[in-house]
mmCIF file of C-alpha atoms and ligand atoms in Angstrom:
data_model
loop_
_atom_site.group_PDB
_atom_site.id
_atom_site.type_symbol
_atom_site.label_atom_id
_atom_site.label_comp_id
_atom_site.label_asym_id
_atom_site.label_seq_id
_atom_site.Cartn_x
_atom_site.Cartn_y
_atom_site.Cartn_z
ATOM 1 C CA MET A 1 50.606 93.605 35.721
ATOM 2 C CA LEU A 2 50.285 97.382 35.342
ATOM 3 C CA THR A 3 47.202 98.342 33.339
ATOM 4 C CA LEU A 4 47.359 101.323 30.982
ATOM 5 C CA VAL A 5 44.882 103.498 29.155
ATOM 6 C CA VAL A 6 46.611 105.493 26.418
ATOM 7 C CA LEU A 7 45.109 108.768 25.174
ATOM 8 C CA ILE A 8 45.963 110.094 21.712
ATOM 9 C CA SER A 9 44.978 112.758 19.192
ATOM 10 C CA GLY A 10 47.077 111.940 16.152
ATOM 11 C CA THR A 11 48.881 109.219 14.256
ATOM 12 C CA GLY A 12 49.700 107.253 17.384
ATOM 13 C CA SER A 13 53.187 106.144 16.395
ATOM 14 C CA ASN A 14 54.308 106.253 20.024
ATOM 15 C CA LEU A 15 51.163 104.347 21.002
ATOM 16 C CA ARG A 16 52.065 101.706 18.441
ATOM 17 C CA ALA A 17 55.535 101.285 19.902
ATOM 18 C CA LEU A 18 53.991 100.837 23.347
ATOM 19 C CA LEU A 19 51.497 98.290 22.005
ATOM 20 C CA GLU A 20 54.360 96.362 20.405
ATOM 21 C CA ALA A 21 56.398 96.407 23.609
ATOM 22 C CA ALA A 22 53.388 95.394 25.705
ATOM 23 C CA SER A 23 52.616 92.473 23.415
ATOM 24 C CA HIS A 24 55.833 90.736 24.512
ATOM 25 C CA PRO A 25 54.993 88.191 27.205
ATOM 26 C CA GLY A 26 57.677 89.438 29.587
ATOM 27 C CA PHE A 27 56.580 93.090 29.526
ATOM 28 C CA PRO A 28 55.099 94.018 32.935
ATOM 29 C CA ALA A 29 52.335 96.312 31.624
ATOM 30 C CA ARG A 30 49.490 95.994 29.174
ATOM 31 C CA VAL A 31 47.306 98.467 27.341
ATOM 32 C CA ILE A 32 43.663 97.789 28.265
ATOM 33 C CA ALA A 33 42.123 100.616 26.209
ATOM 34 C CA VAL A 34 42.984 103.506 23.909
ATOM 35 C CA GLY A 35 41.052 106.766 23.987
ATOM 36 C CA ALA A 36 41.024 109.791 21.695
ATOM 37 C CA ASP A 37 39.601 113.305 21.675
ATOM 38 C CA ARG A 38 38.762 113.036 17.980
ATOM 39 C CA ASP A 39 38.585 110.522 15.157
ATOM 40 C CA ALA A 40 42.353 110.003 15.385
ATOM 41 C CA ASP A 41 44.244 107.946 12.810
ATOM 42 C CA GLY A 42 46.089 106.221 15.634
ATOM 43 C CA LEU A 43 42.929 104.402 16.739
ATOM 44 C CA ALA A 44 43.672 101.996 13.892
ATOM 45 C CA HIS A 45 46.668 100.686 15.870
ATOM 46 C CA ALA A 46 44.373 99.760 18.749
ATOM 47 C CA GLU A 47 42.091 97.901 16.376
ATOM 48 C CA GLU A 48 45.023 96.044 14.829
ATOM 49 C CA PHE A 49 46.205 94.917 18.270
ATOM 50 C CA GLY A 50 42.673 93.993 19.362
ATOM 51 C CA ILE A 51 42.583 96.670 22.073
ATOM 52 C CA PRO A 52 39.245 98.366 22.836
ATOM 53 C CA ALA A 53 39.061 102.022 21.839
ATOM 54 C CA PHE A 54 36.827 104.916 22.794
ATOM 55 C CA THR A 55 36.445 108.474 21.568
ATOM 56 C CA VAL A 56 35.310 111.466 23.603
ATOM 57 C CA PRO A 57 35.104 114.119 20.858
ATOM 58 C CA TYR A 58 36.216 117.420 22.315
ATOM 59 C CA THR A 59 34.130 119.452 19.891
ATOM 60 C CA ALA A 60 30.921 117.657 20.909
ATOM 61 C CA PHE A 61 31.003 119.178 24.403
ATOM 62 C CA PRO A 62 30.067 122.728 25.431
ATOM 63 C CA SER A 63 33.166 123.216 27.606
ATOM 64 C CA ARG A 64 36.516 121.690 28.555
ATOM 65 C CA GLU A 65 34.962 120.804 31.916
ATOM 66 C CA ALA A 66 32.052 118.943 30.332
ATOM 67 C CA TRP A 67 34.498 117.061 28.106
ATOM 68 C CA GLY A 68 36.575 116.273 31.178
ATOM 69 C CA GLN A 69 33.588 114.847 33.046
ATOM 70 C CA GLU A 70 32.870 112.425 30.219
ATOM 71 C CA LEU A 71 36.548 111.535 29.964
ATOM 72 C CA VAL A 72 36.624 110.726 33.688
ATOM 73 C CA GLU A 73 33.605 108.449 33.229
ATOM 74 C CA GLN A 74 35.238 106.621 30.343
ATOM 75 C CA LEU A 75 38.516 106.261 32.226
ATOM 76 C CA ASP A 76 36.754 105.078 35.368
ATOM 77 C CA ALA A 77 35.080 102.344 33.350
ATOM 78 C CA TRP A 78 38.584 100.951 32.676
ATOM 79 C CA ASN A 79 40.038 101.890 36.061
ATOM 80 C CA PRO A 80 43.654 101.850 34.785
ATOM 81 C CA ASP A 81 46.704 101.862 37.036
ATOM 82 C CA LEU A 82 48.322 104.452 34.770
ATOM 83 C CA ILE A 83 47.135 106.863 32.071
ATOM 84 C CA VAL A 84 49.600 107.589 29.264
ATOM 85 C CA LEU A 85 49.142 110.772 27.216
ATOM 86 C CA SER A 86 50.800 109.883 23.954
ATOM 87 C CA GLY A 87 50.214 112.827 21.678
ATOM 88 C CA LEU A 88 46.954 113.948 23.295
ATOM 89 C CA MET A 89 46.835 117.554 22.080
ATOM 90 C CA ARG A 90 44.527 118.849 24.814
ATOM 91 C CA LEU A 91 45.182 120.226 28.242
ATOM 92 C CA LEU A 92 43.709 117.679 30.635
ATOM 93 C CA PRO A 93 40.793 119.205 32.578
ATOM 94 C CA ALA A 94 41.339 119.657 36.311
ATOM 95 C CA ALA A 95 38.781 116.959 37.127
ATOM 96 C CA VAL A 96 40.816 114.316 35.307
ATOM 97 C CA VAL A 97 44.077 115.415 36.936
ATOM 98 C CA ALA A 98 42.440 115.559 40.382
ATOM 99 C CA ARG A 99 41.103 112.036 39.989
ATOM 100 C CA TYR A 100 44.188 110.299 38.598
ATOM 101 C CA ALA A 101 47.289 112.340 39.515
ATOM 102 C CA PRO A 102 50.069 111.362 39.912
ATOM 103 C CA ARG A 103 49.209 108.299 37.814
ATOM 104 C CA ILE A 104 49.240 110.219 34.513
ATOM 105 C CA VAL A 105 52.363 110.510 32.362
ATOM 106 C CA ASN A 106 52.912 112.519 29.189
ATOM 107 C CA THR A 107 55.462 112.372 26.390
ATOM 108 C CA HIS A 108 56.729 115.661 25.032
ATOM 109 C CA PRO A 109 58.983 116.400 22.028
ATOM 110 C CA ALA A 110 61.324 118.828 23.818
ATOM 111 C CA TYR A 111 63.670 118.931 26.777
ATOM 112 C CA LEU A 112 61.249 120.243 29.410
ATOM 113 C CA PRO A 113 60.986 122.782 30.937
ATOM 114 C CA GLU A 114 62.193 124.100 27.580
ATOM 115 C CA PHE A 115 59.468 124.563 24.948
ATOM 116 C CA PRO A 116 56.288 123.352 26.682
ATOM 117 C CA GLY A 117 52.911 123.367 24.943
ATOM 118 C CA ALA A 118 51.469 122.197 21.670
ATOM 119 C CA HIS A 119 54.404 123.158 19.414
ATOM 120 C CA GLY A 120 57.511 121.921 21.198
ATOM 121 C CA VAL A 121 59.380 121.071 18.004
ATOM 122 C CA ARG A 122 58.398 124.221 16.097
ATOM 123 C CA ASP A 123 59.249 126.442 19.068
ATOM 124 C CA ALA A 124 62.717 124.891 19.461
ATOM 125 C CA LEU A 125 63.444 125.480 15.761
ATOM 126 C CA ALA A 126 62.165 129.060 15.961
ATOM 127 C CA ALA A 127 64.416 129.717 18.968
ATOM 128 C CA GLY A 128 67.450 128.630 16.948
ATOM 129 C CA VAL A 129 68.785 126.248 19.611
ATOM 130 C CA SER A 130 71.461 123.728 18.660
ATOM 131 C CA ARG A 131 69.853 120.946 20.662
ATOM 132 C CA THR A 132 66.422 120.088 21.925
ATOM 133 C CA GLY A 133 65.197 116.790 23.306
ATOM 134 C CA ALA A 134 62.454 114.441 24.407
ATOM 135 C CA SER A 135 60.827 114.147 27.823
ATOM 136 C CA VAL A 136 58.440 111.956 29.776
ATOM 137 C CA ILE A 137 56.804 113.747 32.688
ATOM 138 C CA VAL A 138 54.153 113.340 35.350
ATOM 139 C CA VAL A 139 51.084 115.395 34.458
ATOM 140 C CA ASP A 140 50.024 118.073 36.902
ATOM 141 C CA ASP A 141 47.664 121.056 36.620
ATOM 142 C CA GLY A 142 50.053 123.111 34.482
ATOM 143 C CA ILE A 143 51.156 122.950 30.866
ATOM 144 C CA ASP A 144 53.949 120.347 30.705
ATOM 145 C CA SER A 145 55.108 121.497 34.147
ATOM 146 C CA GLY A 146 55.100 118.238 36.105
ATOM 147 C CA PRO A 147 58.130 116.344 37.407
ATOM 148 C CA VAL A 148 60.436 114.913 34.726
ATOM 149 C CA LEU A 149 60.717 111.111 34.785
ATOM 150 C CA ALA A 150 63.106 110.728 31.841
ATOM 151 C CA GLN A 151 64.597 112.960 29.194
ATOM 152 C CA GLU A 152 67.316 112.956 26.591
ATOM 153 C CA ARG A 153 69.039 115.565 24.432
ATOM 154 C CA ILE A 154 68.719 115.482 20.625
ATOM 155 C CA PRO A 155 70.760 117.755 18.329
ATOM 156 C CA VAL A 156 69.086 120.137 15.903
ATOM 157 C CA LEU A 157 70.846 119.614 12.564
ATOM 158 C CA PRO A 158 71.465 122.193 9.828
ATOM 159 C CA GLY A 159 68.511 122.159 7.447
ATOM 160 C CA ASP A 160 66.161 120.529 9.945
ATOM 161 C CA THR A 161 62.464 121.188 9.388
ATOM 162 C CA GLU A 162 59.760 120.661 11.982
ATOM 163 C CA SER A 163 59.049 117.351 10.305
ATOM 164 C CA THR A 164 62.645 116.014 10.082
ATOM 165 C CA LEU A 165 63.410 117.077 13.638
ATOM 166 C CA HIS A 166 60.186 115.569 15.002
ATOM 167 C CA ASP A 167 60.947 112.339 13.137
ATOM 168 C CA ARG A 168 64.288 112.107 14.973
ATOM 169 C CA ILE A 169 62.725 112.965 18.334
ATOM 170 C CA LYS A 170 59.921 110.408 18.231
ATOM 171 C CA PRO A 171 62.078 107.247 18.390
ATOM 172 C CA VAL A 172 63.755 108.664 21.503
ATOM 173 C CA GLU A 173 60.363 109.483 23.034
ATOM 174 C CA ARG A 174 59.263 105.905 22.386
ATOM 175 C CA ARG A 175 62.313 104.425 24.044
ATOM 176 C CA LEU A 176 61.954 106.717 27.073
ATOM 177 C CA LEU A 177 58.217 106.045 27.380
ATOM 178 C CA ILE A 178 58.570 102.272 27.219
ATOM 179 C CA ASP A 179 61.390 102.409 29.760
ATOM 180 C CA VAL A 180 59.381 104.627 32.144
ATOM 181 C CA VAL A 181 56.293 102.390 31.902
ATOM 182 C CA GLN A 182 58.461 99.344 32.555
ATOM 183 C CA ARG A 183 60.135 100.956 35.569
ATOM 184 C CA ILE A 184 56.782 102.049 37.031
ATOM 185 C CA ALA A 185 55.402 98.552 36.491
ATOM 186 C CA THR A 186 58.320 96.871 38.248
ATOM 187 C CA GLY A 187 58.252 99.338 41.127
ATOM 188 C CA GLU A 188 61.694 100.680 40.290
ATOM 189 C CA LEU A 189 60.102 104.089 39.737
ATOM 190 C CA THR A 190 57.514 105.370 42.209
ATOM 191 C CA LEU A 191 55.181 108.188 41.226
HETATM 192 C C1 GAR B 201 54.624 113.096 20.013
HETATM 193 O O1 GAR B 201 55.835 113.664 19.598
HETATM 194 C C2 GAR B 201 54.217 113.624 21.365
HETATM 195 O O2 GAR B 201 55.280 113.844 22.227
HETATM 196 C C3 GAR B 201 53.591 114.926 20.975
HETATM 197 O O3 GAR B 201 52.808 114.590 19.868
HETATM 198 C C4 GAR B 201 53.475 113.565 19.124
HETATM 199 C C5 GAR B 201 52.489 112.469 18.838
HETATM 200 O O4 GAR B 201 52.975 111.624 17.842
HETATM 201 N N1 GAR B 201 52.849 115.490 22.048
HETATM 202 C C6 GAR B 201 52.830 116.791 22.305
HETATM 203 O O5 GAR B 201 53.388 117.620 21.625
HETATM 204 C C7 GAR B 201 52.029 117.170 23.534
HETATM 205 N N2 GAR B 201 52.269 118.517 23.888
HETATM 206 P P1 GAR B 201 52.245 110.248 17.519
HETATM 207 O O6 GAR B 201 50.757 110.531 17.398
HETATM 208 O O7 GAR B 201 52.822 109.813 16.213
HETATM 209 O O8 GAR B 201 52.544 109.279 18.634
#
């Protein structure tokens, strides 16, 4: 059974989908803890599913490195097989990447390497592209620059706003993420 710690910053809708998938008896992975860099709304999903949660508030630390050290300590306490960044809106400090790579995956609301960074949906709209996408990647030291594990194209429709487009991307992200976790857990996909 592959053990996961999921890190979030926001509403955690992708986290919720993973928790639902992992609650099925046949699913080969389970979420052992959920962590956040702030008082994220998505922590409520962990509580609902009876999964332990922890917060390492970014703003409480003097530097990204200091935050990263505490994050490593929290993660080490759970010793997960895989870390899933599911809407964590922080660049992971080098210490975390060095300790866990390549066992860290990230979901991203664009077809990487197109539109990396914190505003993948907004940037795609601003560029006027006719299609964008969703990706699941391995996290490395760069900004959304690691190897792509799964991705899918999604059309940008006339009249799309950041919100309507993101709402169409997220279900695809969820499907890709659950599939990637399942394939890592069964050994079909090696990191
Ligand atoms: C997701 O679309 C995720 O890919 C994105 O934040 C959203 C979180 O939604 N992450 C990034 O943009 C990271 N650069 P959620 O909190 O509802 O799961």
